[in-house]
CSV table of C-alpha atoms and ligand atoms in Angstrom, one decimal:
chain,number,residue,atom,x,y,z
A,4,MET,CA,117.3,78.2,104.8
A,5,ALA,CA,118.5,81.8,105.2
A,6,LEU,CA,117.6,82.7,108.7
A,7,GLU,CA,118.3,86.4,109.0
A,8,THR,CA,119.1,87.8,105.6
A,9,VAL,CA,116.1,90.0,105.0
A,10,SER,CA,116.6,93.6,105.7
A,11,PRO,CA,113.6,95.8,105.0
A,12,VAL,CA,114.0,99.5,104.5
A,13,ILE,CA,113.6,101.4,107.8
A,14,VAL,CA,111.2,104.3,107.9
A,15,ASP,CA,112.6,106.2,110.9
A,16,SER,CA,109.7,108.5,111.3
A,17,LEU,CA,107.2,105.6,111.9
A,18,GLN,CA,109.0,104.2,114.9
A,19,GLY,CA,106.7,104.4,118.0
A,20,ARG,CA,103.9,106.0,116.0
A,21,ASP,CA,100.2,105.1,115.9
A,22,LEU,CA,98.5,104.0,112.7
A,23,LEU,CA,95.0,105.2,113.0
A,24,SER,CA,94.5,106.6,109.5
A,25,LEU,CA,96.5,106.6,106.3
A,26,GLY,CA,95.7,110.3,106.3
A,27,ASP,CA,98.4,110.6,109.1
A,28,LEU,CA,101.2,109.3,106.8
A,29,SER,CA,103.4,111.1,104.3
A,30,ARG,CA,103.9,109.8,100.8
A,31,ASP,CA,107.4,108.7,101.7
A,32,GLU,CA,106.1,106.8,104.8
A,33,PHE,CA,103.4,105.0,102.8
A,34,SER,CA,105.8,104.1,100.1
A,35,GLY,CA,108.4,102.9,102.7
A,36,LEU,CA,105.7,100.7,104.2
A,37,LEU,CA,104.9,99.2,100.9
A,38,GLU,CA,108.6,98.6,100.0
A,39,SER,CA,109.2,96.9,103.4
A,40,ALA,CA,106.1,94.8,103.0
A,41,LEU,CA,107.4,93.6,99.6
A,42,THR,CA,110.8,92.9,101.0
A,43,LEU,CA,109.4,90.9,103.9
A,44,LYS,CA,107.1,89.0,101.6
A,45,LYS,CA,109.8,88.0,99.2
A,46,GLY,CA,112.2,87.2,102.1
A,47,TRP,CA,109.6,85.0,103.8
A,48,LYS,CA,108.9,83.1,100.6
A,49,ARG,CA,112.6,82.3,100.0
A,50,GLY,CA,113.0,81.1,103.5
A,51,ASP,CA,114.2,84.1,105.5
A,52,ARG,CA,113.0,83.9,109.1
A,53,PRO,CA,114.2,87.2,110.7
A,54,ARG,CA,113.2,87.7,114.3
A,55,LEU,CA,112.7,91.4,113.9
A,56,LEU,CA,110.2,91.7,116.8
A,57,ASP,CA,111.8,89.1,119.1
A,58,HIS,CA,110.0,88.8,122.4
A,59,LYS,CA,107.6,91.7,121.6
A,60,THR,CA,103.9,91.4,122.3
A,61,LEU,CA,100.9,92.8,120.5
A,62,ALA,CA,97.5,93.1,122.2
A,63,MET,CA,94.6,92.6,119.8
A,64,ILE,CA,91.2,94.1,120.9
A,65,PHE,CA,88.1,93.2,118.9
A,66,GLU,CA,84.6,94.8,119.3
A,67,LYS,CA,83.6,93.2,116.0
A,68,GLN,CA,84.1,89.9,114.2
A,69,SER,CA,87.2,89.2,112.0
A,70,LEU,CA,88.8,86.4,110.1
A,71,ARG,CA,91.6,88.1,108.1
A,72,THR,CA,92.7,90.9,110.5
A,73,ARG,CA,92.8,88.7,113.6
A,74,SER,CA,94.6,85.8,111.9
A,75,THR,CA,97.1,87.9,110.0
A,76,PHE,CA,98.2,90.1,112.9
A,77,ASP,CA,98.6,87.1,115.0
A,78,ILE,CA,100.6,85.2,112.4
A,79,ALA,CA,102.7,88.3,111.6
A,80,MET,CA,103.8,88.7,115.2
A,81,TYR,CA,104.7,85.0,115.3
A,82,GLN,CA,106.6,85.1,112.1
A,83,LEU,CA,108.6,88.1,113.3
A,84,GLY,CA,109.6,86.3,116.5
A,85,GLY,CA,106.9,88.0,118.7
A,86,HIS,CA,103.6,87.0,120.2
A,87,SER,CA,100.0,88.3,120.4
A,88,VAL,CA,97.3,88.4,123.0
A,89,LEU,CA,93.8,88.2,121.8
A,90,LEU,CA,91.2,90.3,123.7
A,91,SER,CA,87.6,90.9,122.9
A,92,GLN,CA,84.8,92.8,124.3
A,93,ASN,CA,83.6,89.7,126.1
A,94,TYR,CA,87.0,89.2,127.8
A,95,ILE,CA,87.7,92.7,128.9
A,96,GLY,CA,84.4,94.5,128.8
A,97,TRP,CA,86.1,97.7,127.9
A,98,GLY,CA,84.2,100.9,128.6
A,99,VAL,CA,81.9,98.8,130.8
A,100,ARG,CA,83.9,96.7,133.2
A,101,GLU,CA,86.7,99.3,133.2
A,102,THR,CA,87.4,102.5,131.3
A,103,ILE,CA,89.3,102.6,128.0
A,104,LYS,CA,91.8,104.8,129.7
A,105,ASP,CA,92.5,102.1,132.4
A,106,VAL,CA,92.7,99.4,129.7
A,107,ALA,CA,95.3,101.5,127.9
A,108,TYR,CA,97.3,102.2,131.0
A,109,ASN,CA,97.4,98.5,131.9
A,110,LEU,CA,98.3,97.2,128.5
A,111,GLY,CA,101.0,99.9,128.2
A,112,ARG,CA,102.8,98.1,131.1
A,113,TRP,CA,102.9,94.7,129.3
A,114,VAL,CA,102.9,95.0,125.5
A,115,GLU,CA,104.8,96.9,122.8
A,116,GLY,CA,101.7,97.6,120.6
A,117,ILE,CA,97.9,97.5,120.5
A,118,MET,CA,95.8,96.7,117.5
A,119,ALA,CA,92.1,97.4,117.9
A,120,ARG,CA,88.9,97.0,115.9
A,121,THR,CA,86.1,99.2,117.1
A,122,TYR,CA,82.7,100.6,116.2
A,123,GLY,CA,83.3,104.3,116.8
A,124,HIS,CA,86.5,105.8,115.5
A,125,GLY,CA,86.5,107.9,118.7
A,126,THR,CA,87.1,104.8,120.8
A,127,LEU,CA,90.4,104.3,118.9
A,128,LEU,CA,91.4,107.9,119.4
A,129,GLU,CA,90.7,107.6,123.1
A,130,LEU,CA,92.8,104.4,123.3
A,131,ALA,CA,95.6,106.1,121.4
A,132,GLU,CA,95.5,109.2,123.6
A,133,HIS,CA,96.1,107.1,126.7
A,134,ALA,CA,98.3,104.2,125.4
A,135,SER,CA,102.0,104.6,125.9
A,136,VAL,CA,102.6,102.2,123.0
A,137,PRO,CA,101.6,102.4,119.3
A,138,VAL,CA,97.9,101.8,118.5
A,139,ILE,CA,97.0,100.3,115.1
A,140,ASN,CA,93.5,100.7,113.6
A,141,GLY,CA,92.3,97.2,112.7
A,142,LEU,CA,89.1,98.8,111.3
A,143,SER,CA,86.7,101.4,112.7
A,144,ASP,CA,83.4,102.6,111.4
A,145,LEU,CA,85.3,105.4,109.7
A,146,LEU,CA,88.5,103.8,108.3
A,147,HIS,CA,90.3,100.6,107.5
A,148,PRO,CA,94.0,101.7,106.9
A,149,CYS,CA,95.6,98.2,107.2
A,150,GLN,CA,93.3,96.9,104.4
A,151,LEU,CA,94.3,99.6,102.0
A,152,THR,CA,98.0,99.0,102.8
A,153,ALA,CA,97.6,95.4,101.7
A,154,ASP,CA,95.6,96.4,98.7
A,155,TYR,CA,98.2,98.8,97.5
A,156,LEU,CA,100.8,96.2,98.0
A,157,THR,CA,98.6,94.0,95.7
A,158,LEU,CA,98.4,96.9,93.2
A,159,LYS,CA,102.2,97.2,93.1
A,160,GLU,CA,102.5,93.5,92.4
A,161,ALA,CA,99.8,93.6,89.7
A,162,PHE,CA,101.0,96.8,87.9
A,163,GLY,CA,104.5,97.6,89.1
A,164,GLU,CA,104.0,101.4,89.1
A,165,LEU,CA,101.0,102.9,90.9
A,166,GLY,CA,101.2,106.1,88.9
A,167,GLY,CA,98.4,106.3,86.4
A,168,VAL,CA,96.5,103.3,87.7
A,169,LYS,CA,92.7,103.9,87.4
A,170,VAL,CA,90.9,102.6,90.5
A,171,ALA,CA,87.0,102.5,90.6
A,172,PHE,CA,85.4,101.9,94.0
A,173,VAL,CA,81.7,101.1,93.6
A,174,GLY,CA,79.2,100.8,96.4
A,175,ASP,CA,78.9,102.2,99.9
A,176,GLY,CA,81.0,105.2,100.9
A,177,ASN,CA,82.1,103.3,104.0
A,178,ASN,CA,85.3,102.7,106.0
A,179,VAL,CA,87.0,100.9,103.2
A,180,CYS,CA,86.0,103.6,100.7
A,181,ASN,CA,87.2,106.3,103.0
A,182,SER,CA,90.6,104.7,103.3
A,183,HIS,CA,90.7,104.5,99.5
A,184,LEU,CA,90.4,108.3,99.5
A,185,ASN,CA,93.4,108.5,101.9
A,186,ALA,CA,95.4,106.1,99.9
A,187,ALA,CA,94.8,108.0,96.7
A,188,ALA,CA,96.2,111.1,98.3
A,189,LEU,CA,99.5,109.2,99.0
A,190,THR,CA,100.0,108.0,95.5
A,191,ASP,CA,99.4,109.0,91.9
A,192,VAL,CA,96.4,106.7,91.2
A,193,SER,CA,93.3,108.2,89.9
A,194,LEU,CA,90.2,107.2,91.9
A,195,THR,CA,86.6,107.2,90.9
A,196,VAL,CA,84.0,106.5,93.5
A,197,ALA,CA,80.5,105.5,92.5
A,198,CYS,CA,77.8,105.4,95.2
A,199,PRO,CA,74.1,106.1,95.5
A,200,GLU,CA,73.0,109.5,96.7
A,201,GLY,CA,73.1,109.6,100.4
A,202,PHE,CA,75.9,107.0,100.7
A,203,GLU,CA,78.8,109.1,99.8
A,204,PRO,CA,82.2,108.8,101.6
A,205,ASP,CA,83.0,110.9,104.6
A,206,ALA,CA,83.0,114.6,103.5
A,207,GLY,CA,86.0,115.5,105.8
A,208,VAL,CA,88.2,112.7,104.5
A,209,LEU,CA,87.3,113.6,100.9
A,210,GLU,CA,88.1,117.2,101.4
A,211,THR,CA,91.4,116.5,103.1
A,212,ALA,CA,92.4,114.0,100.4
A,213,ARG,CA,91.6,116.5,97.6
A,214,ALA,CA,93.4,119.2,99.4
A,215,LYS,CA,96.5,117.0,99.3
A,216,GLY,CA,96.1,116.8,95.6
A,217,ALA,CA,94.4,113.4,95.2
A,218,ASP,CA,92.7,112.8,91.9
A,219,ILE,CA,89.2,111.7,93.0
A,220,THR,CA,86.0,111.8,91.0
A,221,LEU,CA,82.6,111.1,92.6
A,222,VAL,CA,79.8,109.8,90.4
A,223,HIS,CA,76.4,108.1,90.9
A,224,ASP,CA,76.6,105.6,88.0
A,225,PRO,CA,78.7,102.5,88.9
A,226,ARG,CA,79.0,101.3,85.2
A,227,GLU,CA,80.5,104.7,84.3
A,228,ALA,CA,83.1,104.2,87.1
A,229,ALA,CA,83.9,100.7,85.8
A,230,GLU,CA,84.4,101.8,82.2
A,231,GLY,CA,88.1,101.5,81.4
A,232,ALA,CA,89.2,101.0,85.0
A,233,ASP,CA,92.3,99.1,85.9
A,234,VAL,CA,90.8,98.1,89.2
A,235,LEU,CA,87.2,97.5,90.0
A,236,TYR,CA,86.8,97.4,93.8
A,237,THR,CA,83.7,96.9,95.9
A,238,ASP,CA,82.7,96.1,99.5
A,239,VAL,CA,79.6,95.1,101.4
A,240,TRP,CA,76.5,97.3,101.4
A,241,ILE,CA,75.8,96.5,105.0
A,242,SER,CA,78.9,96.9,107.2
A,243,MET,CA,79.2,95.5,110.6
A,244,GLY,CA,76.9,97.4,112.9
A,245,GLN,CA,74.5,98.5,110.1
A,246,GLU,CA,72.4,95.3,110.2
A,247,GLU,CA,69.2,97.2,111.2
A,248,ASP,CA,69.5,99.2,108.0
A,249,THR,CA,69.6,96.2,105.8
A,250,ALA,CA,66.3,96.7,103.9
A,251,ARG,CA,66.9,100.3,103.1
A,252,ARG,CA,70.4,99.6,101.9
A,253,ARG,CA,69.5,96.7,99.7
A,254,GLU,CA,67.0,98.9,98.0
A,255,ALA,CA,69.4,101.9,97.6
A,256,PHE,CA,72.2,99.7,96.2
A,257,SER,CA,70.1,97.8,93.6
A,258,GLY,CA,72.0,98.1,90.3
A,259,TYR,CA,75.4,98.0,92.2
A,260,THR,CA,75.9,94.2,92.1
A,261,VAL,CA,79.1,93.5,90.2
A,262,THR,CA,78.6,90.6,87.8
A,263,SER,CA,80.9,89.0,85.3
A,264,ALA,CA,79.5,91.2,82.5
A,265,TRP,CA,80.9,94.3,84.3
A,266,LEU,CA,84.5,92.9,83.9
A,267,GLU,CA,84.3,93.3,80.1
A,268,ALA,CA,84.2,97.1,80.7
A,269,LEU,CA,87.6,97.1,82.4
A,270,SER,CA,90.9,98.0,80.7
A,271,PRO,CA,92.7,95.0,79.2
A,272,ARG,CA,94.8,94.7,82.4
A,273,GLY,CA,91.8,95.4,84.7
A,274,VAL,CA,91.4,93.4,87.9
A,275,PHE,CA,88.6,92.9,90.4
A,276,MET,CA,89.2,93.6,94.2
A,277,HIS,CA,87.2,93.2,97.4
A,278,ASP,CA,88.4,93.3,101.0
A,279,LEU,CA,86.2,90.4,102.1
A,280,PRO,CA,84.0,89.1,103.5
A,281,ALA,CA,81.7,89.1,100.5
A,282,HIS,CA,77.9,89.0,100.6
A,283,TYR,CA,77.3,87.0,97.5
A,284,GLY,CA,74.3,88.2,95.5
A,285,GLU,CA,74.5,91.7,97.0
A,286,GLU,CA,77.6,93.7,96.0
A,287,VAL,CA,79.2,90.9,93.9
A,288,THR,CA,78.5,87.4,92.5
A,289,GLU,CA,80.6,84.5,93.6
A,290,GLU,CA,81.6,84.0,89.9
A,291,VAL,CA,83.4,87.4,89.9
A,292,VAL,CA,85.3,86.6,93.1
A,293,TYR,CA,86.6,83.3,91.6
A,294,SER,CA,87.2,84.7,88.1
A,295,PRO,CA,90.6,84.9,86.5
A,296,ARG,CA,90.5,88.7,86.9
A,297,SER,CA,90.0,88.5,90.6
A,298,ARG,CA,92.9,89.5,93.0
A,299,VAL,CA,90.8,89.0,96.0
A,300,PHE,CA,92.8,86.2,97.6
A,301,ASP,CA,96.1,88.0,96.8
A,302,GLN,CA,94.7,90.9,98.8
A,303,ALA,CA,93.9,88.5,101.7
A,304,GLU,CA,97.4,87.0,101.5
A,305,ASN,CA,98.9,90.5,101.5
A,306,ARG,CA,97.2,91.4,104.7
A,307,LEU,CA,99.9,89.2,106.4
A,308,HIS,CA,102.8,90.9,104.7
A,309,ALA,CA,101.4,94.4,105.0
A,310,HIS,CA,100.9,93.8,108.7
A,311,LYS,CA,104.4,92.6,109.1
A,312,ALA,CA,105.7,95.8,107.7
A,313,ILE,CA,103.4,97.9,109.8
A,314,LEU,CA,104.3,96.1,113.0
A,315,PHE,CA,108.0,96.2,112.1
A,316,GLN,CA,108.1,99.9,111.4
A,317,LEU,CA,106.0,100.9,114.5
A,318,LEU,CA,107.1,98.5,117.1
A,319,ARG,CA,110.8,98.0,116.4
A,320,ASP,CA,113.5,99.3,118.9
B,7,LIG,N1,89.0,92.5,105.3
B,7,LIG,C1,88.9,92.3,106.6
B,7,LIG,O1,89.3,93.2,107.4
B,7,LIG,O2,88.6,91.0,107.0
B,7,LIG,P1,88.1,90.6,108.5
B,7,LIG,O3,86.9,91.4,108.8
B,7,LIG,O4,87.9,89.2,108.4
B,7,LIG,O5,89.3,90.9,109.4
B,8,LIG,N1,82.9,97.6,105.4
B,8,LIG,C1,83.1,96.3,106.0
B,8,LIG,C2,84.5,95.9,106.0
B,8,LIG,C3,84.8,94.6,106.6
B,8,LIG,C4,86.2,94.2,106.5
B,8,LIG,C5,82.6,96.4,107.4
B,8,LIG,O1,82.9,97.4,108.1
B,8,LIG,O2,81.9,95.5,107.9
């Protein structure tokens, strides 16, 4: 077993930074993140065990549920020689038992980084304003940057080059969709978003992505978006925190359920993607997720390697 041989590319400008939005990254920084994720993944698989974050600690704060984000950040820290501390609203009562500012000041004395999953994006901004260590967005109501980092790693593996890849996101213009807009602005993919009227992505994120030159088309017909796409991507209609709006959303998204028949419209190399968890029978059928075209569990696997790259670049000395 080669213990220390892996040496991922170092993106100098990311050291000590927050990762709250992919919109804060340059093209070079994003591509460096993906390169280092690939290197770390390959190295891990051939037996390299580099302790790149030896003795460092990540605090993980969750206001919402999680399987993938919680597990993979924890495992990533462990595999890089570090450690994580899991906190949740129930444990720390942040903003209730004590202020977010006080939580940030305390954690900054003990840990080298904080990953947080919040409802309001403003909570993350407040945390980052007061934390003396990097803050990573593990999903907010507005954005999910770590997911799209793993997804673009998956795209690189599937297609080699990202340039010219046609991505279709169909469904709710939610946090995952907004991060798709940001990711499109960092690469040469062409992105089509199909959503019902009234469920479009965030106007500010869209405007900024387009101003950076992103190739983004907005339509209201999901089958039109899927036609000839290399990637058909969807996400839940009812995100965490929107449960009270379930009936209205189910009605608005009728006609948006991705079924096996939709896969026939994709390009010959076309794949299906979903960040998970899936609500079967709503945005997608189980058959599609388990079909040969599906890259869903590659995406889940790549959360681990993408998070290693993010943690390495932000938290290293
Ligand atoms: N995709 C994703 O973020 O999964 P979790 O909510 O389980 O973390
Ligand atoms: N849009 C979903 C993503 C879950 C990973 C949600 O916010 O619940």
